[in-house]
Coordinates of C-alpha atoms in Angstrom, one line a residue:
X1 CA 97.9 29.1 138.2
X2 CA 100.8 26.7 138.7
X3 CA 103.3 26.0 141.6
X4 CA 105.4 28.9 143.1
X5 CA 108.8 28.0 144.6
X6 CA 110.5 30.4 147.2
X7 CA 114.2 30.6 147.0
X8 CA 117.2 32.3 149.0
X9 CA 120.1 32.5 147.1
X10 CA 123.5 33.2 148.0
X11 CA 125.3 35.9 146.0
X12 CA 128.0 36.9 148.5
X13 CA 130.7 35.9 146.3
X14 CA 129.5 37.7 143.0
X15 CA 128.0 40.9 144.7
X16 CA 131.4 41.8 146.4
X17 CA 129.6 43.9 149.0
X18 CA 131.6 43.1 151.7
X19 CA 129.5 40.7 153.8
X20 CA 126.8 37.9 153.3
X21 CA 124.3 38.5 150.8
X22 CA 121.1 36.6 149.5
X23 CA 118.6 37.3 147.0
X24 CA 114.8 36.5 147.8
X25 CA 113.6 34.9 144.6
X26 CA 109.7 33.6 143.6
X27 CA 109.9 31.0 140.7
X28 CA 106.7 30.7 139.4
X29 CA 106.3 27.5 137.2
X30 CA 103.8 26.4 134.5
X31 CA 102.3 23.0 133.9
X32 CA 105.1 20.9 131.9
X33 CA 102.4 20.2 129.3
X34 CA 102.6 24.0 128.4
X35 CA 106.4 24.1 127.5
X36 CA 107.4 25.0 124.3
X37 CA 110.0 22.8 122.5
X38 CA 112.5 25.4 123.9
X39 CA 111.2 26.7 126.9
X40 CA 111.2 30.4 128.0
X41 CA 112.2 31.5 131.4
X42 CA 111.4 35.2 132.0
X43 CA 113.3 36.9 134.9
X44 CA 111.3 40.1 136.3
X45 CA 113.2 42.8 138.1
X46 CA 110.8 45.3 139.9
X47 CA 111.0 49.2 140.0
X48 CA 112.0 51.4 143.0
X49 CA 109.8 51.0 146.0
X50 CA 108.4 47.8 144.6
X51 CA 109.5 44.1 145.3
X52 CA 109.2 41.1 143.2
X53 CA 105.4 40.9 144.4
X54 CA 104.7 43.4 141.8
X55 CA 104.6 40.6 139.1
X56 CA 102.4 38.4 141.0
X57 CA 99.6 41.1 142.4
X58 CA 96.1 39.4 143.8
X59 CA 93.8 42.4 143.8
X60 CA 90.3 42.4 144.3
X61 CA 88.2 41.3 141.0
X62 CA 91.6 41.1 139.0
X63 CA 92.7 37.7 137.5
X64 CA 94.6 35.8 140.1
X65 CA 98.3 36.0 140.0
X66 CA 99.0 39.0 137.6
X67 CA 101.7 39.1 135.1
X68 CA 103.5 35.9 136.3
X69 CA 100.5 33.8 136.2
X70 CA 99.4 35.4 132.8
X71 CA 102.9 34.2 131.4
X72 CA 102.8 30.7 133.2
X73 CA 99.4 30.0 131.8
X74 CA 101.1 29.9 128.3
X75 CA 104.0 28.1 129.2
X76 CA 106.7 30.3 130.4
X77 CA 108.8 29.8 133.5
X78 CA 108.6 33.3 135.3
X79 CA 111.4 34.3 137.9
X80 CA 110.6 37.4 140.1
X81 CA 113.8 38.6 141.9
X82 CA 114.2 41.2 144.7
X83 CA 117.3 43.2 144.0
X84 CA 119.9 43.7 146.7
X85 CA 118.3 45.9 149.4
X86 CA 114.7 45.5 148.0
X87 CA 112.2 43.6 149.6
X88 CA 113.2 40.4 151.2
X89 CA 116.6 40.3 149.8
X90 CA 119.6 41.4 152.1
X91 CA 119.8 45.0 153.2
X92 CA 122.9 47.0 153.1
X93 CA 123.7 50.6 153.4
X94 CA 121.9 51.6 150.5
X95 CA 124.2 54.9 149.7
X96 CA 127.1 52.5 149.0
X97 CA 125.6 49.7 146.6
X98 CA 126.4 50.3 142.7
X99 CA 124.6 49.3 140.0
X100 CA 127.2 46.9 139.0
X101 CA 127.2 45.2 142.3
X102 CA 123.4 44.8 141.9
X103 CA 123.6 43.5 138.3
X104 CA 126.3 40.9 139.3
X105 CA 124.0 39.7 142.1
X106 CA 121.0 39.5 139.5
X107 CA 123.2 37.4 137.3
X108 CA 124.2 35.0 140.3
X109 CA 120.3 34.4 140.7
X110 CA 119.6 33.9 137.1
X111 CA 122.8 31.3 136.9
X112 CA 121.4 29.6 140.1
X113 CA 117.7 29.2 138.5
X114 CA 119.1 28.2 135.0
X115 CA 121.1 25.5 136.7
X116 CA 118.4 24.1 138.9
X117 CA 116.0 23.8 135.7
X118 CA 119.2 22.1 134.1
X119 CA 119.2 19.5 136.9
X120 CA 115.7 19.2 137.1
X121 CA 115.3 20.4 140.4
X122 CA 112.3 22.7 140.3
X123 CA 109.0 21.2 140.8
X124 CA 107.5 18.7 138.3
X125 CA 109.3 20.3 135.6
X126 CA 111.5 18.1 133.1
X127 CA 115.0 18.8 132.5
X128 CA 115.7 22.3 131.0
X129 CA 119.0 22.4 129.7
X130 CA 118.9 25.4 127.0
X131 CA 116.3 27.8 127.8
X132 CA 115.2 30.9 126.0
X133 CA 115.8 33.6 128.6
X134 CA 114.5 37.0 128.8
X135 CA 115.3 39.8 131.1
X136 CA 112.2 42.1 132.3
X137 CA 112.9 45.1 134.1
X138 CA 110.4 47.7 135.1
X139 CA 111.6 51.3 135.8
X140 CA 114.3 51.2 138.3
X141 CA 114.5 47.3 137.3
X142 CA 115.0 48.6 133.9
X143 CA 117.6 50.6 134.6
X144 CA 119.5 47.9 136.3
X145 CA 118.8 45.4 133.6
X146 CA 120.0 47.8 130.7
X147 CA 123.5 48.0 132.6
X148 CA 123.2 44.0 133.8
X149 CA 122.8 42.7 129.9
X150 CA 125.0 45.5 128.7
X151 CA 128.2 44.4 130.6
X152 CA 127.3 40.8 131.4
X153 CA 125.3 39.7 128.1
X154 CA 122.7 37.5 129.8
X155 CA 119.8 37.0 128.2
X156 CA 118.6 36.1 124.8
X157 CA 116.3 39.1 124.7
X158 CA 115.2 42.1 126.9
X159 CA 112.3 43.9 128.0
X160 CA 112.8 47.4 129.2
X161 CA 109.4 48.7 130.8
X162 CA 108.8 52.3 132.1
X163 CA 112.6 53.4 131.7
X164 CA 114.2 55.5 129.3
X165 CA 117.9 55.0 128.3
X166 CA 117.9 58.3 127.0
X167 CA 116.2 60.5 129.5
X168 CA 113.7 59.6 132.3
X169 CA 112.0 62.3 133.7
X170 CA 108.7 61.8 136.1
X171 CA 105.8 63.8 134.7
X172 CA 103.3 65.6 137.0
X173 CA 99.5 66.0 136.4
X174 CA 98.8 68.6 133.6
X175 CA 98.8 72.1 135.1
X176 CA 100.8 71.4 137.8
X177 CA 104.6 72.1 137.9
X178 CA 106.7 69.0 136.8
X179 CA 108.8 67.1 139.4
X180 CA 112.5 68.0 138.9
X181 CA 115.2 65.5 139.3
X182 CA 118.9 65.9 140.1
X183 CA 121.3 64.8 137.1
X184 CA 124.0 63.1 139.2
X185 CA 127.6 61.8 137.9
X186 CA 127.3 58.0 137.7
X187 CA 130.4 57.4 139.2
X188 CA 129.4 59.4 142.6
X189 CA 127.7 58.1 145.3
X190 CA 124.3 59.3 146.2
X191 CA 125.4 60.2 149.8
X192 CA 128.2 62.4 148.1
X193 CA 126.7 63.2 144.9
X194 CA 128.2 65.1 142.1
X195 CA 125.3 67.1 140.6
X196 CA 125.2 68.8 137.3
X197 CA 122.0 70.9 137.7
X198 CA 122.2 71.8 141.4
X199 CA 119.5 74.5 140.6
X200 CA 116.9 71.9 140.4
X201 CA 117.5 70.8 144.2
X202 CA 116.4 74.4 145.4
X203 CA 113.1 73.9 143.2
X204 CA 112.4 70.2 144.5
X205 CA 112.6 71.5 148.0
X206 CA 110.2 74.3 147.4
X207 CA 107.8 71.8 146.1
X208 CA 108.3 69.2 149.1
X209 CA 109.4 71.9 151.8
X210 CA 111.2 69.0 152.9
X211 CA 114.4 66.7 152.3
X212 CA 112.2 63.9 152.8
X213 CA 109.9 63.2 149.8
X214 CA 108.0 60.5 151.6
X215 CA 106.4 63.6 153.4
X216 CA 105.6 65.6 150.3
X217 CA 102.0 64.2 150.1
X218 CA 98.7 66.3 150.0
X219 CA 95.4 65.5 151.3
X220 CA 94.3 65.1 147.5
X221 CA 97.1 63.5 145.8
X222 CA 100.9 62.5 146.1
X223 CA 103.1 64.4 143.6
X224 CA 103.6 61.1 141.7
X225 CA 100.3 59.9 141.4
X226 CA 99.6 61.1 138.0
X227 CA 102.7 59.8 136.7
X228 CA 102.3 56.3 138.5
X229 CA 98.4 55.5 138.0
X230 CA 95.9 55.9 135.1
X231 CA 92.9 57.8 136.2
X232 CA 90.9 54.7 135.4
X233 CA 92.3 52.5 137.9
X234 CA 90.4 51.7 141.2
X235 CA 90.8 54.8 143.6
X236 CA 91.3 52.4 146.6
X237 CA 94.1 50.6 144.9
X238 CA 96.0 53.8 143.9
X239 CA 95.5 55.1 147.5
X240 CA 97.0 51.9 148.9
X241 CA 100.0 52.0 146.5
X242 CA 100.7 55.6 147.3
X243 CA 100.0 55.9 150.9
X244 CA 103.1 53.4 151.2
X245 CA 105.4 56.1 150.0
X246 CA 104.4 58.2 153.0
X247 CA 104.7 55.4 155.5
X248 CA 101.3 54.0 155.2
X249 CA 100.8 50.1 155.2
X250 CA 102.9 48.3 152.9
X251 CA 101.3 46.2 150.3
X252 CA 102.6 42.9 149.3
X253 CA 103.8 44.2 146.0
X254 CA 105.9 47.2 147.5
X255 CA 109.3 47.1 149.2
X256 CA 110.1 49.6 152.3
X257 CA 113.7 49.9 150.9
X258 CA 115.3 51.0 147.5
X259 CA 119.2 51.3 146.6
X260 CA 120.0 54.8 146.4
X261 CA 122.1 54.2 143.1
X262 CA 118.6 54.3 141.5
X263 CA 118.3 58.2 141.5
X264 CA 121.8 57.9 139.1
X265 CA 119.6 56.5 136.4
X266 CA 117.2 59.7 135.8
X267 CA 120.3 61.5 134.5
X268 CA 120.1 61.8 130.5
X269 CA 122.3 59.3 129.2
X270 CA 123.0 57.6 132.4
X271 CA 123.4 54.0 130.9
X272 CA 123.8 55.1 127.3
X273 CA 127.0 53.1 127.1
X274 CA 125.6 49.7 128.3
X275 CA 122.2 50.4 126.1
X276 CA 124.2 50.7 122.9
X277 CA 126.1 47.7 123.8
X278 CA 123.1 45.5 124.0
X279 CA 123.1 43.2 121.0
X280 CA 119.9 40.9 121.5
X281 CA 116.3 41.9 120.6
X282 CA 114.8 44.6 122.6
X283 CA 111.3 45.2 123.8
X284 CA 110.3 48.8 124.9
X285 CA 107.1 49.0 126.8
X286 CA 105.6 52.1 128.0
X287 CA 102.3 53.7 129.1
X288 CA 100.9 56.7 127.5
X289 CA 101.8 58.7 130.7
X290 CA 105.2 57.4 131.6
X291 CA 108.8 58.6 132.3
X292 CA 110.1 58.5 128.7
X293 CA 110.7 62.1 127.8
X294 CA 110.7 61.3 123.8
X295 CA 109.5 57.9 123.2
X296 CA 110.4 58.1 119.6
X297 CA 114.0 58.6 120.2
X298 CA 114.2 55.5 122.6
X299 CA 115.0 52.8 119.8
X300 CA 118.1 54.8 118.7
X301 CA 119.6 54.0 122.1
X302 CA 120.1 50.5 121.3
X303 CA 122.6 50.9 118.7
X304 CA 123.7 47.2 118.6
X305 CA 120.5 45.6 118.9
X306 CA 119.0 43.5 116.2
X307 CA 115.8 44.4 116.9
X308 CA 113.7 47.1 118.9
X309 CA 110.1 47.2 119.3
X310 CA 108.6 50.3 120.6
X311 CA 105.1 49.6 122.2
X312 CA 103.1 52.3 124.0
X313 CA 99.6 51.2 125.7
X314 CA 96.4 53.2 126.4
X315 CA 94.9 53.8 129.7
X316 CA 98.4 53.0 131.3
X317 CA 100.6 55.0 133.5
X318 CA 104.1 54.2 134.9
X319 CA 103.1 51.5 137.2
X320 CA 102.0 49.1 134.3
X321 CA 100.7 46.3 136.0
X322 CA 98.1 48.4 137.7
X323 CA 96.4 49.5 134.6
X324 CA 93.2 48.3 133.0
X325 CA 95.1 47.7 130.0
X326 CA 97.6 45.5 131.3
X327 CA 97.0 42.3 129.7
X328 CA 97.7 43.9 126.4
X329 CA 101.3 44.8 127.4
X330 CA 101.5 41.1 128.6
X331 CA 99.8 39.6 125.7
X332 CA 102.2 41.8 123.4
X333 CA 105.5 40.7 125.2
X334 CA 104.2 37.0 125.0
X335 CA 103.7 37.3 121.6
X336 CA 107.1 39.0 120.8
X337 CA 109.1 36.4 122.8
X338 CA 107.3 33.5 121.3
X339 CA 107.9 34.9 118.1
X340 CA 111.5 35.2 118.6
X341 CA 111.6 31.8 119.9
X342 CA 110.0 30.0 117.2

């Protein structure tokens, strides 16, 4: 593994959230000798309930450094970012944050890192003035990245991992009822939602018997376990990850907080306009058990993209970086980006 640098980036002006705002950022640096002629800089945005540590998990008997180390070993700069109200970034009233505010804050962090690379002030790397940039978003991070790229046109390419711009739905283990999710109007706030399928809320309450999903954990399995984790993953790691939902110890890859606006992204077509506006190459990565309702329809959401690659990976559920086949995803993504950048 290479060097890591921790940053706190002031995004107060850009976010416009009515108070001071900082993002926590980890920059994973490669050896200068491995940089491409035009260096690749990847920005990783985590999913709901997870923080930037998801991209650099050190787990027993697994290669150290996770996805970030995989890419830095092959010459990329990898930047992992906690969204507003996630992980170590500034916390706000989660019900009042919008996807647009989160996207603007993330863009400010991207600009800051790119400026430091251009100044030659990140570690021992040489001056990098015109990097090839890719945004990588997993689950909620993929939703926010679609909004980010569609509105702000930040990156040279994007990878949307485990999120559907058509319809995101969390599946349940076969033989058990599917978890229904509310379809909220995106212009409404989660604390005062406009719900277009109100009948599912009654069904949801029947499943959980509470308005607190964190307590909907049986002695056997959390209702999201099958969607999040493949059965071939180590059971102790899976339990550690899922226990965090119900108030257990928080692993380093988890976040205790999540912006409430994430729930708006599960409605069909919630980010359809931004997805259609993305005009750079798009990589769609997903597991064989994931939250994408109809994978074959997914490329059609990106109507302006010059290239859309769809890749599904075996023995992989929604939380890709826990899967025994995670390096297949990382390798496919690395090859795709390096090909675009050649």
